Short mmCIF file of C-alpha atoms and ligand atoms in Angstrom, two decimals:
data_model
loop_
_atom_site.label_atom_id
_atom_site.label_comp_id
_atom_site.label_asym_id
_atom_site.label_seq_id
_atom_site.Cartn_x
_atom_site.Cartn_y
_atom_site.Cartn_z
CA UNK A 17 -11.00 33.15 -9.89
CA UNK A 18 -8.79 30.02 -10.56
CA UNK A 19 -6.31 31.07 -8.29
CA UNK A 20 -8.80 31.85 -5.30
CA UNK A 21 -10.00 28.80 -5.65
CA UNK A 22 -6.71 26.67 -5.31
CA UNK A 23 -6.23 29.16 -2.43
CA UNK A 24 -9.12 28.41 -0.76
CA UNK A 25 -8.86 24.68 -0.60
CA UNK A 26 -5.24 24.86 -0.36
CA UNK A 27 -5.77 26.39 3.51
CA UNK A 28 -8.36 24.21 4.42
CA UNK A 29 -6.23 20.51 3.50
CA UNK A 30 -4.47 19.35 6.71
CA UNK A 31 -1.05 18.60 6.73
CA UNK A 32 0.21 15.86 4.29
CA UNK A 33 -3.09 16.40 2.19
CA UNK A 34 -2.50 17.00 -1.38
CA UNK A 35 -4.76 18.52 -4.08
CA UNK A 36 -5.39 17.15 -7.41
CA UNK A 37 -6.41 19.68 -9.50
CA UNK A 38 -8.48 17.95 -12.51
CA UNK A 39 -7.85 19.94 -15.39
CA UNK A 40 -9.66 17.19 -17.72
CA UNK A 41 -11.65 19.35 -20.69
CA UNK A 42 -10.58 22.60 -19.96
CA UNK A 43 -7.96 24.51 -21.80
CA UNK A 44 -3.76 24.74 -21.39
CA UNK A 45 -4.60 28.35 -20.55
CA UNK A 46 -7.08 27.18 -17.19
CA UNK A 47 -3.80 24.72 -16.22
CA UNK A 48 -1.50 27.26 -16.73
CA UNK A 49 -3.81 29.95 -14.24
CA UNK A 50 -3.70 27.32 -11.84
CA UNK A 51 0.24 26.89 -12.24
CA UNK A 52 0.46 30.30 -11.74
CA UNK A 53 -1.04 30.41 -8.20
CA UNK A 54 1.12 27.85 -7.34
CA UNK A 55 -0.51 24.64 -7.89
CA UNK A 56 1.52 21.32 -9.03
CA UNK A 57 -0.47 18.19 -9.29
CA UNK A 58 -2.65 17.83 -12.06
CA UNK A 59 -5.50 15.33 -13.05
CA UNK A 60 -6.38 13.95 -16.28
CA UNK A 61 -8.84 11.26 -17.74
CA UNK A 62 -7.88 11.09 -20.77
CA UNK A 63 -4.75 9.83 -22.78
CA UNK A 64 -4.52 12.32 -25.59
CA UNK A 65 -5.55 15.36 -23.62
CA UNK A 66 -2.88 14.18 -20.44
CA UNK A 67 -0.09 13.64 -23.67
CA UNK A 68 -1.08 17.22 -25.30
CA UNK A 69 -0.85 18.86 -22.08
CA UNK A 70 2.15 17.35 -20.48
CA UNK A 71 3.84 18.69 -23.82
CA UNK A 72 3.07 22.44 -23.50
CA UNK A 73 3.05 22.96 -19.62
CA UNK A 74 6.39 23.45 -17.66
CA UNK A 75 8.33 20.13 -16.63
CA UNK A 76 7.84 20.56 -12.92
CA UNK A 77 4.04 20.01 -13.11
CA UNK A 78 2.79 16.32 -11.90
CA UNK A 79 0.49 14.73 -13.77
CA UNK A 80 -2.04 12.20 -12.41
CA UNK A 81 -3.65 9.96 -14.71
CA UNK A 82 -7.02 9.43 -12.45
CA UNK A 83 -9.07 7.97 -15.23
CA UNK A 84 -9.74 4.37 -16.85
CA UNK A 85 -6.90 3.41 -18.50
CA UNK A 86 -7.09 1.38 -21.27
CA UNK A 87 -4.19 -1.20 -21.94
CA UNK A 88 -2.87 -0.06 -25.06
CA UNK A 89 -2.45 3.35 -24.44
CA UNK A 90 -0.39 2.92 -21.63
CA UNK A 91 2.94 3.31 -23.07
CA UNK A 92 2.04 7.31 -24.22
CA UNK A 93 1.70 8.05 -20.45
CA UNK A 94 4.63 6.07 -18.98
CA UNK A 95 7.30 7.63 -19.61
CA UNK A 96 6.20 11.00 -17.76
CA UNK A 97 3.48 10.02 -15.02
CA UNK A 98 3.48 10.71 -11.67
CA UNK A 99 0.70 8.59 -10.38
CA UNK A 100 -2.09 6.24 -11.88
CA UNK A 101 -5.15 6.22 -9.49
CA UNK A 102 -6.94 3.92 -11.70
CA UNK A 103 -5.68 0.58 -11.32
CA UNK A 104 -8.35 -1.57 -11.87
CA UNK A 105 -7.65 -4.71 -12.88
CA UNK A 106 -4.15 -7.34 -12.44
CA UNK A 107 -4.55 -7.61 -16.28
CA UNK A 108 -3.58 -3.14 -16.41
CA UNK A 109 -0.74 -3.70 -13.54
CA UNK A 110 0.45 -5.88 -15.71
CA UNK A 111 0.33 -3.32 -18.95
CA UNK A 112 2.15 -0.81 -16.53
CA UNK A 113 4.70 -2.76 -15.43
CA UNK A 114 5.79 -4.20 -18.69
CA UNK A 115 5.75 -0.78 -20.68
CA UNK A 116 7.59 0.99 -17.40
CA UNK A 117 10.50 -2.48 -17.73
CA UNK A 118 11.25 -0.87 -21.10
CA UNK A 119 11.91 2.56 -20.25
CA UNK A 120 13.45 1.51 -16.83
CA UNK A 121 11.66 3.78 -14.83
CA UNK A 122 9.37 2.80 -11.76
CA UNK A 123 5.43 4.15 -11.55
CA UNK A 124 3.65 5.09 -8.72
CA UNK A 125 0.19 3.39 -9.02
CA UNK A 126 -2.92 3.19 -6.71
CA UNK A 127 -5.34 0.43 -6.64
CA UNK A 128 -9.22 1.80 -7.17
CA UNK A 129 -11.84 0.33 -5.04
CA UNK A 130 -15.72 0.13 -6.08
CA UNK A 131 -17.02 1.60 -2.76
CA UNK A 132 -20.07 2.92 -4.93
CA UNK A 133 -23.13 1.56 -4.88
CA UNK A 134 -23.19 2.57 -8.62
CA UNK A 135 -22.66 -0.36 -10.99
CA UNK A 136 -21.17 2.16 -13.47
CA UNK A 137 -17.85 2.46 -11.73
CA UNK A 138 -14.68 1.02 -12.09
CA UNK A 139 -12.54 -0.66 -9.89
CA UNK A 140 -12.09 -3.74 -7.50
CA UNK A 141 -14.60 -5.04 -5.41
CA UNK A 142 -12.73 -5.01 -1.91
CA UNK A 143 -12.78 -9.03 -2.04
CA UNK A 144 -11.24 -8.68 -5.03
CA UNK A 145 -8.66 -6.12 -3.91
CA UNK A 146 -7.89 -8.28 -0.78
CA UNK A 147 -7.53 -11.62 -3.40
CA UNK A 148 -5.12 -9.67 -5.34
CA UNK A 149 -2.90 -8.58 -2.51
CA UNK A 150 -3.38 -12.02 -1.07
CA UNK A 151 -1.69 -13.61 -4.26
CA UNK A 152 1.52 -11.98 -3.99
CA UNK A 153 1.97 -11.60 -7.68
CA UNK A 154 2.28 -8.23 -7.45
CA UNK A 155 5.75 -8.78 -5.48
CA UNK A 156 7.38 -9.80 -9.03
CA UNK A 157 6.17 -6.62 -10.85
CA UNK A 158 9.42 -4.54 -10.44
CA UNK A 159 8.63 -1.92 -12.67
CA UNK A 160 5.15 -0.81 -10.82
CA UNK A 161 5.33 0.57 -6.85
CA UNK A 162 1.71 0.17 -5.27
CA UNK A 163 1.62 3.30 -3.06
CA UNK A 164 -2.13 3.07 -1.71
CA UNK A 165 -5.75 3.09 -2.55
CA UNK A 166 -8.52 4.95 -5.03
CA UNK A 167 -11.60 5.27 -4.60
CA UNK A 168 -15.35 7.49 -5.50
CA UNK A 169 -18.61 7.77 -3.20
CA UNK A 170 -21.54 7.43 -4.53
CA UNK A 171 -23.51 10.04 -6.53
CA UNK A 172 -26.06 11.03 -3.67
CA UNK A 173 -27.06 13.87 -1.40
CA UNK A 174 -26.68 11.52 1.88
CA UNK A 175 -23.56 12.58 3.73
CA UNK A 176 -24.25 9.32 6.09
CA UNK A 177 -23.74 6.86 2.82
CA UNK A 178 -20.93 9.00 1.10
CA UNK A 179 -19.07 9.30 4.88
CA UNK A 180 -19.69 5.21 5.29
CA UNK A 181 -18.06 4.72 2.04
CA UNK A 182 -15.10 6.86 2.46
CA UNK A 183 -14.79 4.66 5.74
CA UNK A 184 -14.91 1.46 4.33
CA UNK A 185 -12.03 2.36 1.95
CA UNK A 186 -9.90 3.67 4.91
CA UNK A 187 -10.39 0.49 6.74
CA UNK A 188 -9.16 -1.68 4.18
CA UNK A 189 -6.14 0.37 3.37
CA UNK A 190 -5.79 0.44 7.44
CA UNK A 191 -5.76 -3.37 6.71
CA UNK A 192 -3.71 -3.57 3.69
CA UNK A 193 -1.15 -1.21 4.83
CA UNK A 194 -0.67 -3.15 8.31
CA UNK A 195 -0.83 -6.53 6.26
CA UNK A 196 1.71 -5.58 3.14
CA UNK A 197 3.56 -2.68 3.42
CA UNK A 198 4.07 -2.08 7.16
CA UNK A 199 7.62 -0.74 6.63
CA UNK A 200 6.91 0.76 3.18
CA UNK A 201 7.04 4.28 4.15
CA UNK A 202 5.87 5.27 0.02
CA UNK A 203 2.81 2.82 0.46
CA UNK A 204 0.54 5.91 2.20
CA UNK A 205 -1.77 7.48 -0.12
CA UNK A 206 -5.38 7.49 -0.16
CA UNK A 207 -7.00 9.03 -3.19
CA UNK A 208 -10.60 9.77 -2.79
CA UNK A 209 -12.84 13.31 -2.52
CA UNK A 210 -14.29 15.24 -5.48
CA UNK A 211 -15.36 18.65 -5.78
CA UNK A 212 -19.08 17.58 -3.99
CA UNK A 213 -17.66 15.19 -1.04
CA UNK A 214 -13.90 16.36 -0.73
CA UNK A 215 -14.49 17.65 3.39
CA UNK A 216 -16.10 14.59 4.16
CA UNK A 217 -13.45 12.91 2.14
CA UNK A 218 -10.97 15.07 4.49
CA UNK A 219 -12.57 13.70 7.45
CA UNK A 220 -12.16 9.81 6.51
CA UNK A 221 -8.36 9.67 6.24
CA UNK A 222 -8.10 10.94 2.72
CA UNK A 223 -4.52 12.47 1.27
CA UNK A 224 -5.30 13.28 -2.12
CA UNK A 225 -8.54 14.94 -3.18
CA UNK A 226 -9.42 15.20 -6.82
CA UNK A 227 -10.91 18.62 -7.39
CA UNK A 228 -12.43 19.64 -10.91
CA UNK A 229 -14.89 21.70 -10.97
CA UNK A 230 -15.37 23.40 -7.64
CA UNK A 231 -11.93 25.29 -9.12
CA UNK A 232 -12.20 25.10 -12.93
CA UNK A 233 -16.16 25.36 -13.43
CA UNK A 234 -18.43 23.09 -15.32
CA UNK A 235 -16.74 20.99 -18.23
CA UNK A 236 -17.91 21.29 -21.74
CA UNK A 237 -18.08 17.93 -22.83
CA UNK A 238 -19.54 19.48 -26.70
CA UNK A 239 -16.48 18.91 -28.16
CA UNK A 240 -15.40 15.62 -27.59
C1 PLP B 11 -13.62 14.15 -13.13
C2 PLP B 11 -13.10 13.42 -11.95
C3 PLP B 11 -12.91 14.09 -10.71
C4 PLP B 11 -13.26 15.54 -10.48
O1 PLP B 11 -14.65 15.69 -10.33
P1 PLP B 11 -15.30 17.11 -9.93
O2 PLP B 11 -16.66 16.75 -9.51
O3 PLP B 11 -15.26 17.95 -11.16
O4 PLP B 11 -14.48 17.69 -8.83
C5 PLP B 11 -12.36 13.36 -9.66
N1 PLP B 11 -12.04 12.05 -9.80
C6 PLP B 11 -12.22 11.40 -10.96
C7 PLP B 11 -11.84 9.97 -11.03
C8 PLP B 11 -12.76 12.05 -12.05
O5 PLP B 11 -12.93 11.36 -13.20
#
């Protein structure tokens, strides 16, 4: 089931598109089906579950933190991440940077953009994104490597709105890229696409879609 699942998406991502498999409330034994048909890169919301999982599944598995990150529990995710989508604010960059100085080791993050017209969602407006870029103080944070953009659609059933969204976030990392990081080869991913939007996610520009449920089924929240 798992397997045909990663399969299934796997053929239909064009070249350069990577899957992020979010694994967030289902078991080490639903990871480790997906491992076994071949699939790397991992997503997780939360802290504890990304620190209990990344302790019992093989090294060679990249983990994605994709949630909102809270401050102090940065350093338990540090040392081992492979990319934070969630970047939300200068104040978390910040966190990042300082707990990745200590360890010496450099982490991929991605800057998430409220393209939503949900109030609910995190992220930076993209005035806000464009400020931040604009102030350069990101330049002195050695310790974090900004590689692209994050982003989710709206909740809706209107393909025109979700596609228009998708598209405005692709524009401004168009923008940013051309503006910042024209010869930064690493600055080049663009996280957005969920189980219900990832084709027209596909069709925007997007390189890493974030699919839970389409290959893991429903979560059950009941426990936490
Ligand atoms: C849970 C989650 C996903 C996966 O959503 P599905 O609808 O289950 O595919 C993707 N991105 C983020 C940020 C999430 O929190």
């Amino acid at each position: 089931m798992i397997a045909d699942k990663i399969k299934s998406i796997a053929e239909s991502l064009p070249a350069g598109v990577r899957l992020v498999a979010v694994s967030k409330f289902h078991p080490v034994e639903a990871v480790r089906d997906a491992y076994d048909a071949g699939q790397r890169v991992f997503g997780e919301s939360h802290v504890q579950e990304l620190v209990g999982k990344h302790d019992v599944l093989p090294d060679d598995v990249e983990w994605h933190f994709i949630g909102h990150l809270q401050t102090n529990k940065v350093k338990y995710i540090v040392p081992f991440v492979s990319l934070i989508h969630g970047i939300d604010s200068l104040k978390l960059l910040v966190a990042v940077n300082k707990e990745a100085e200590k360890i010496n080791r450099i982490v991929p993050c991605l800057l998430q953009v409220h393209i939503a017209t949900e109030d609910t969602k995190f992220g930076f407006s993209t005035a806000e994104c464009r400020d931040l870029l604009a102030s350069g103080v990101w330049k002195d944070l050695k310790f974090v490597h900004l590689c692209g953009l994050m982003g989710m659609a709206t909740y809706t059933e209107d393909k025109v709105q979700i596609a228009g969204e998708f598209h405005t976030l692709k524009l401004l990392f168009d923008e940013i890229k051309q503006m910042y990081f024209p010869k930064d080869e690493s600055f080049k991913e663009l996280s957005m696409g969920m189980s219900s939007d990832y084709p027209l996610a596909l069709k925007e520009g997007s390189t890493l879609v974030r699919v839970g449920t389409y290959i893991f089924g429903e979560r059950d929240y009941g426990q936490s």
